[in-house]
mmCIF file of C-alpha atoms in Angstrom:
data_model
loop_
_atom_site.group_PDB
_atom_site.id
_atom_site.type_symbol
_atom_site.label_atom_id
_atom_site.label_comp_id
_atom_site.label_asym_id
_atom_site.label_seq_id
_atom_site.Cartn_x
_atom_site.Cartn_y
_atom_site.Cartn_z
ATOM 1 C CA MET A 111 -64.459 73.502 3.718
ATOM 2 C CA SER A 112 -66.934 72.011 5.686
ATOM 3 C CA GLN A 113 -66.363 70.954 8.618
ATOM 4 C CA THR A 114 -67.302 66.971 8.316
ATOM 5 C CA GLU A 115 -64.221 67.561 5.445
ATOM 6 C CA SER A 116 -62.083 69.034 7.475
ATOM 7 C CA THR A 117 -62.403 66.893 10.236
ATOM 8 C CA ILE A 118 -61.491 63.261 7.631
ATOM 9 C CA SER A 119 -58.636 65.855 6.509
ATOM 10 C CA GLU A 120 -57.083 66.086 9.506
ATOM 11 C CA ALA A 121 -57.227 62.048 10.842
ATOM 12 C CA ARG A 122 -55.766 61.588 7.287
ATOM 13 C CA LEU A 123 -52.779 63.432 8.068
ATOM 14 C CA ALA A 124 -52.984 62.401 11.300
ATOM 15 C CA ALA A 125 -52.780 58.026 9.920
ATOM 16 C CA ASN A 126 -50.659 59.102 6.712
ATOM 17 C CA ARG A 127 -47.955 60.375 9.867
ATOM 18 C CA GLU A 128 -48.396 57.305 11.876
ATOM 19 C CA ASN A 129 -47.234 54.728 8.331
ATOM 20 C CA ALA A 130 -44.544 57.790 7.395
ATOM 21 C CA GLN A 131 -42.937 56.523 11.114
ATOM 22 C CA LYS A 132 -43.909 53.261 10.464
ATOM 23 C CA SER A 133 -41.865 53.534 7.209
ATOM 24 C CA HIS A 134 -38.965 54.411 9.304
ATOM 25 C CA GLY A 135 -37.936 50.543 10.343
ATOM 26 C CA PRO A 136 -37.180 49.569 13.541
ATOM 27 C CA THR A 137 -36.337 51.975 16.389
ATOM 28 C CA SER A 138 -34.804 50.176 18.955
ATOM 29 C CA PRO A 139 -30.951 48.879 18.684
ATOM 30 C CA GLU A 140 -32.058 45.184 18.501
ATOM 31 C CA GLY A 141 -34.767 46.333 15.982
ATOM 32 C CA LYS A 142 -31.856 47.775 14.020
ATOM 33 C CA ALA A 143 -29.872 44.886 14.879
ATOM 34 C CA LYS A 144 -32.060 42.880 13.228
ATOM 35 C CA SER A 145 -32.930 44.845 10.040
ATOM 36 C CA CYS A 146 -28.852 45.137 9.242
ATOM 37 C CA LEU A 147 -28.804 41.810 8.849
ATOM 38 C CA ASN A 148 -31.690 41.024 6.700
ATOM 39 C CA ALA A 149 -29.248 42.648 3.615
ATOM 40 C CA VAL A 150 -26.742 39.739 4.475
ATOM 41 C CA LYS A 151 -26.846 36.745 2.107
ATOM 42 C CA SER A 152 -24.206 34.856 2.532
ATOM 43 C CA GLY A 153 -21.248 37.237 4.611
ATOM 44 C CA LEU A 154 -18.748 36.188 1.635
ATOM 45 C CA THR A 155 -19.371 39.767 -0.897
ATOM 46 C CA GLY A 156 -19.092 42.576 2.569
ATOM 47 C CA LYS A 157 -16.230 44.034 4.134
ATOM 48 C CA THR A 158 -17.409 43.297 7.416
ATOM 49 C CA LEU A 159 -17.621 39.489 9.031
ATOM 50 C CA LEU A 160 -20.495 38.452 11.265
ATOM 51 C CA PHE A 161 -20.039 35.866 14.134
ATOM 52 C CA LEU A 162 -23.107 34.633 15.432
ATOM 53 C CA THR A 163 -21.566 33.374 19.169
ATOM 54 C CA PRO A 164 -19.007 35.057 21.130
ATOM 55 C CA GLN A 165 -17.382 31.482 21.092
ATOM 56 C CA GLU A 166 -17.111 32.707 16.643
ATOM 57 C CA ARG A 167 -14.987 35.814 17.105
ATOM 58 C CA GLY A 168 -12.624 34.109 19.650
ATOM 59 C CA GLU A 169 -11.961 31.431 16.833
ATOM 60 C CA TYR A 170 -11.470 34.637 14.388
ATOM 61 C CA VAL A 171 -9.143 36.171 16.078
ATOM 62 C CA LEU A 172 -6.840 33.348 16.516
ATOM 63 C CA HIS A 173 -7.116 33.091 13.102
ATOM 64 C CA VAL A 174 -5.791 36.258 12.508
ATOM 65 C CA ASP A 175 -2.494 34.953 14.993
ATOM 66 C CA SER A 176 -1.812 32.482 13.338
ATOM 67 C CA TYR A 177 -1.629 34.199 10.765
ATOM 68 C CA GLU A 178 0.412 37.297 11.806
ATOM 69 C CA THR A 179 2.919 34.612 13.251
ATOM 70 C CA GLU A 180 3.518 32.965 10.415
ATOM 71 C CA PHE A 181 3.681 36.086 8.061
ATOM 72 C CA GLN A 182 5.035 38.806 10.560
ATOM 73 C CA PRO A 183 3.873 41.510 8.823
ATOM 74 C CA VAL A 184 6.409 45.061 9.282
ATOM 75 C CA GLY A 185 4.024 47.990 8.053
ATOM 76 C CA PRO A 186 0.786 49.182 7.099
ATOM 77 C CA GLU A 187 0.670 47.599 3.905
ATOM 78 C CA GLU A 188 2.103 44.037 5.234
ATOM 79 C CA ARG A 189 -0.106 44.292 8.076
ATOM 80 C CA ALA A 190 -3.681 44.949 5.889
ATOM 81 C CA LEU A 191 -2.133 42.223 3.446
ATOM 82 C CA VAL A 192 -2.256 39.462 6.027
ATOM 83 C CA GLN A 193 -5.209 40.738 7.419
ATOM 84 C CA SER A 194 -7.027 40.074 4.223
ATOM 85 C CA ILE A 195 -5.390 37.189 3.745
ATOM 86 C CA ALA A 196 -6.540 35.606 6.993
ATOM 87 C CA ASP A 197 -10.067 37.564 5.884
ATOM 88 C CA ILE A 198 -10.214 35.401 3.097
ATOM 89 C CA ARG A 199 -9.164 32.357 4.179
ATOM 90 C CA TRP A 200 -12.509 32.649 6.800
ATOM 91 C CA ARG A 201 -14.340 33.242 4.332
ATOM 92 C CA LEU A 202 -13.312 30.686 1.580
ATOM 93 C CA ASN A 203 -13.794 28.437 5.166
ATOM 94 C CA GLN A 204 -17.078 29.262 5.341
ATOM 95 C CA ILE A 205 -18.076 27.546 1.722
ATOM 96 C CA PRO A 206 -18.549 23.960 3.198
ATOM 97 C CA GLY A 207 -20.849 24.551 5.807
ATOM 98 C CA LEU A 208 -23.058 26.968 2.929
ATOM 99 C CA GLU A 209 -22.952 24.477 0.455
ATOM 100 C CA LEU A 210 -24.358 22.323 2.715
ATOM 101 C CA ALA A 211 -26.776 24.589 4.811
ATOM 102 C CA ILE A 212 -28.225 25.022 1.901
ATOM 103 C CA LEU A 213 -28.741 21.329 0.206
ATOM 104 C CA ALA A 214 -29.895 20.259 4.198
ATOM 105 C CA THR A 215 -33.010 23.039 3.647
ATOM 106 C CA GLY A 216 -33.434 22.641 0.649
ATOM 107 C CA SER A 217 -33.701 18.305 1.320
ATOM 108 C CA LEU A 218 -36.389 19.000 4.340
ATOM 109 C CA LYS A 219 -38.309 21.413 1.997
ATOM 110 C CA PHE A 220 -38.030 18.831 -0.475
ATOM 111 C CA ILE A 221 -39.169 16.004 1.605
ATOM 112 C CA GLN A 222 -41.889 17.748 3.352
ATOM 113 C CA ASP A 223 -43.652 18.150 -0.464
ATOM 114 C CA ASN A 224 -42.809 14.386 -1.172
ATOM 115 C CA PRO A 225 -42.866 12.999 1.382
ATOM 116 C CA GLY A 226 -42.428 9.233 -0.106
ATOM 117 C CA TYR A 227 -38.450 11.551 -0.874
ATOM 118 C CA ASP A 228 -37.185 10.244 2.672
ATOM 119 C CA THR A 229 -36.415 7.032 1.846
ATOM 120 C CA PRO A 230 -32.184 6.040 1.444
ATOM 121 C CA GLU A 231 -32.748 4.644 -1.782
ATOM 122 C CA THR A 232 -34.061 8.172 -2.778
ATOM 123 C CA ASP A 233 -31.342 10.406 -1.975
ATOM 124 C CA THR A 234 -28.966 10.784 -4.914
ATOM 125 C CA CYS A 235 -32.658 11.266 -6.925
ATOM 126 C CA ARG A 236 -33.556 13.740 -3.603
ATOM 127 C CA GLU A 237 -29.921 15.640 -3.655
ATOM 128 C CA LEU A 238 -29.810 15.954 -7.882
ATOM 129 C CA GLU A 239 -33.585 17.397 -7.617
ATOM 130 C CA VAL A 240 -32.585 20.303 -4.378
ATOM 131 C CA ARG A 241 -29.181 20.597 -6.916
ATOM 132 C CA ARG A 242 -31.260 21.845 -8.632
ATOM 133 C CA ARG A 243 -34.084 23.485 -7.170
ATOM 134 C CA HIS A 244 -30.353 25.628 -5.977
ATOM 135 C CA GLU A 245 -28.820 25.838 -8.725
ATOM 136 C CA LYS A 246 -28.033 29.767 -8.419
ATOM 137 C CA GLU A 247 -27.762 29.751 -4.803
ATOM 138 C CA LEU A 248 -24.831 27.139 -5.328
ATOM 139 C CA ARG A 249 -23.412 28.743 -8.455
ATOM 140 C CA ASN A 250 -22.756 32.276 -6.109
ATOM 141 C CA LEU A 251 -21.311 30.503 -3.683
ATOM 142 C CA ASN A 252 -19.177 28.804 -6.153
ATOM 143 C CA LEU A 253 -18.230 32.296 -8.205
ATOM 144 C CA GLN A 254 -17.630 34.271 -4.647
ATOM 145 C CA GLU A 255 -14.861 30.636 -3.885
ATOM 146 C CA ASN A 256 -13.242 31.120 -7.097
ATOM 147 C CA ARG A 257 -13.604 35.048 -7.048
ATOM 148 C CA LEU A 258 -11.974 35.458 -3.819
ATOM 149 C CA ALA A 259 -8.995 32.666 -4.341
ATOM 150 C CA ARG A 260 -8.064 34.360 -6.966
ATOM 151 C CA ARG A 261 -8.015 37.517 -4.931
ATOM 152 C CA ARG A 262 -6.395 35.463 -1.934
ATOM 153 C CA GLU A 263 -3.316 34.675 -4.618
ATOM 154 C CA ARG A 264 -3.087 38.037 -6.534
ATOM 155 C CA GLU A 265 -1.884 39.244 -2.370
ATOM 156 C CA ALA A 266 0.190 36.496 -1.313
ATOM 157 C CA ALA A 267 2.077 37.285 -4.279
ATOM 158 C CA GLU A 268 1.932 41.099 -3.011
ATOM 159 C CA LEU A 269 2.895 40.263 0.411
ATOM 160 C CA GLU A 270 5.731 37.959 -0.834
ATOM 161 C CA ARG A 271 7.089 40.641 -3.343
ATOM 162 C CA ARG A 272 6.766 43.276 -0.200
ATOM 163 C CA GLN A 273 8.358 41.234 2.299
ATOM 164 C CA THR A 274 11.081 39.728 -0.844
ATOM 165 C CA ALA A 275 12.392 43.842 -0.798
ATOM 166 C CA ARG A 276 12.285 44.974 2.175
ATOM 167 C CA ARG A 277 14.046 42.140 3.390
ATOM 168 C CA ALA A 278 16.674 42.342 0.707
ATOM 169 C CA LYS A 279 17.214 46.207 1.500
ATOM 170 C CA GLU A 280 17.444 45.069 5.259
ATOM 171 C CA GLU A 281 20.238 42.497 4.961
ATOM 172 C CA ASP A 282 22.030 45.233 2.891
ATOM 173 C CA ALA A 283 21.561 47.620 5.445
ATOM 174 C CA LEU A 284 22.211 45.250 7.717
ATOM 175 C CA ALA A 285 25.645 44.482 6.342
ATOM 176 C CA GLU A 286 26.931 48.676 5.705
ATOM 177 C CA ALA A 287 25.796 48.887 9.682
ATOM 178 C CA ALA A 288 28.466 45.646 10.287
ATOM 179 C CA LYS A 289 30.767 47.167 8.121
ATOM 180 C CA ALA A 290 30.705 50.784 9.748
ATOM 181 C CA SER A 291 30.799 49.195 13.514
ATOM 182 C CA LEU A 292 33.377 46.824 12.589
ATOM 183 C CA LEU A 293 35.644 49.441 11.073
ATOM 184 C CA ALA A 294 35.166 51.731 14.020
ATOM 185 C CA GLN A 295 36.323 48.672 16.059
ATOM 186 C CA HIS A 296 39.449 48.439 14.144
ATOM 187 C CA ARG A 297 40.245 51.907 14.503
ATOM 188 C CA LYS A 298 39.587 51.666 18.052
ATOM 189 C CA GLN A 299 36.936 54.810 17.293
ATOM 190 C CA PRO A 300 33.978 55.672 18.560
ATOM 191 C CA LEU A 301 30.356 54.591 15.929
ATOM 192 C CA ALA A 302 27.859 57.829 17.335
ATOM 193 C CA GLN A 303 25.973 56.426 14.928
ATOM 194 C CA VAL A 304 25.171 53.394 13.624
ATOM 195 C CA PRO A 305 23.493 53.233 9.564
ATOM 196 C CA GLY A 306 19.876 52.003 9.303
ATOM 197 C CA LEU A 307 19.745 51.534 13.564
ATOM 198 C CA GLY A 308 16.096 52.443 13.948
ATOM 199 C CA PHE A 309 14.919 53.366 10.624
ATOM 200 C CA VAL A 310 15.413 49.572 8.728
ATOM 201 C CA PHE A 311 16.610 47.372 11.655
ATOM 202 C CA SER A 312 15.538 47.653 14.933
ATOM 203 C CA GLU A 313 18.915 47.186 17.761
ATOM 204 C CA GLN A 314 17.806 43.845 18.284
ATOM 205 C CA ARG A 315 17.912 42.584 15.240
ATOM 206 C CA PHE A 316 21.385 43.913 14.390
ATOM 207 C CA THR A 317 22.427 43.133 17.390
ATOM 208 C CA THR A 318 21.383 38.975 16.893
ATOM 209 C CA TYR A 319 23.200 39.839 12.371
ATOM 210 C CA MET A 320 26.382 40.679 14.864
ATOM 211 C CA THR A 321 26.579 37.475 16.613
ATOM 212 C CA ARG A 322 26.179 35.096 13.740
ATOM 213 C CA LEU A 323 28.695 36.521 11.512
ATOM 214 C CA THR A 324 31.383 33.919 11.679
ATOM 215 C CA PRO A 325 34.822 35.122 11.611
ATOM 216 C CA ALA A 326 35.745 34.950 7.998
ATOM 217 C CA GLN A 327 32.520 37.026 7.774
ATOM 218 C CA LYS A 328 33.920 39.747 9.581
ATOM 219 C CA ALA A 329 37.229 39.841 8.341
ATOM 220 C CA LYS A 330 35.502 40.325 4.721
ATOM 221 C CA PHE A 331 33.554 42.890 6.231
ATOM 222 C CA LEU A 332 36.362 44.688 7.420
ATOM 223 C CA GLN A 333 38.623 43.817 4.173
ATOM 224 C CA THR A 334 35.483 45.621 2.193
ATOM 225 C CA ALA A 335 35.427 48.118 4.199
ATOM 226 C CA LEU A 336 39.360 49.916 4.473
ATOM 227 C CA ALA A 337 38.420 48.846 1.032
ATOM 228 C CA GLU A 338 36.168 51.859 0.780
ATOM 229 C CA SER A 339 37.297 54.013 3.533
ATOM 230 C CA PRO A 340 39.213 57.213 2.636
ATOM 231 C CA GLU A 341 41.250 56.700 4.950
ATOM 232 C CA ALA A 342 42.326 52.679 3.217
ATOM 233 C CA PRO A 343 45.882 51.975 2.372
ATOM 234 C CA GLN A 344 46.376 51.428 -1.452
ATOM 235 C CA THR A 345 47.936 48.319 -1.232
ATOM 236 C CA MET A 346 46.947 44.505 -0.073
ATOM 237 C CA GLU A 347 50.712 44.802 1.526
ATOM 238 C CA ALA A 348 49.750 47.427 3.492
ATOM 239 C CA THR A 349 45.982 46.183 4.918
ATOM 240 C CA ALA A 350 47.992 43.535 5.863
#
């Protein structure tokens, strides 16, 4: 290889290395952030939510808090469902704005290309043409809306099923705990441990439950506890 060819090869290799470095994309944090946003189309399909301003992020936090307050989830599964339902509703709320943005941008471009359509009399014709040109984007929004709505229905039904089952289990456990507590009071014996306390319900929940029991309910619970107890009398007269 001649010296000239060697020089050309080295120059070409250096150029290739420089081009390879450039092809890796932006290296600054700002550039990488912008590069990540290039793949975002509508923000409806990804798990990560994007916020344009700190105010929007604050509104989202309040939005999720309102769902937490309404559904009062207990445990990781219920919390995950409530979070997902809140996120879906947040995305559904964005769809009308996205549709308006598509129509507004398309209308502006159409007017630039066709200045004669910038009149109130041509609004309907212009909108029809814009909708025709952006049919794919608008149809995609509609598909995403239907998909999100169906998912929200499924998750809301699953949340209701889980909470109904949990509350029924809690009510049964509270009733058993109430019977044990009333039986111990009746026999003037200490109750070492309230069954279910700390596992199925909290101490505050149990205190509230006992406070709300009517005298008739307490009497019925005690009668049931005496009948179920090994030391319970065998006749109603003895119970009386």
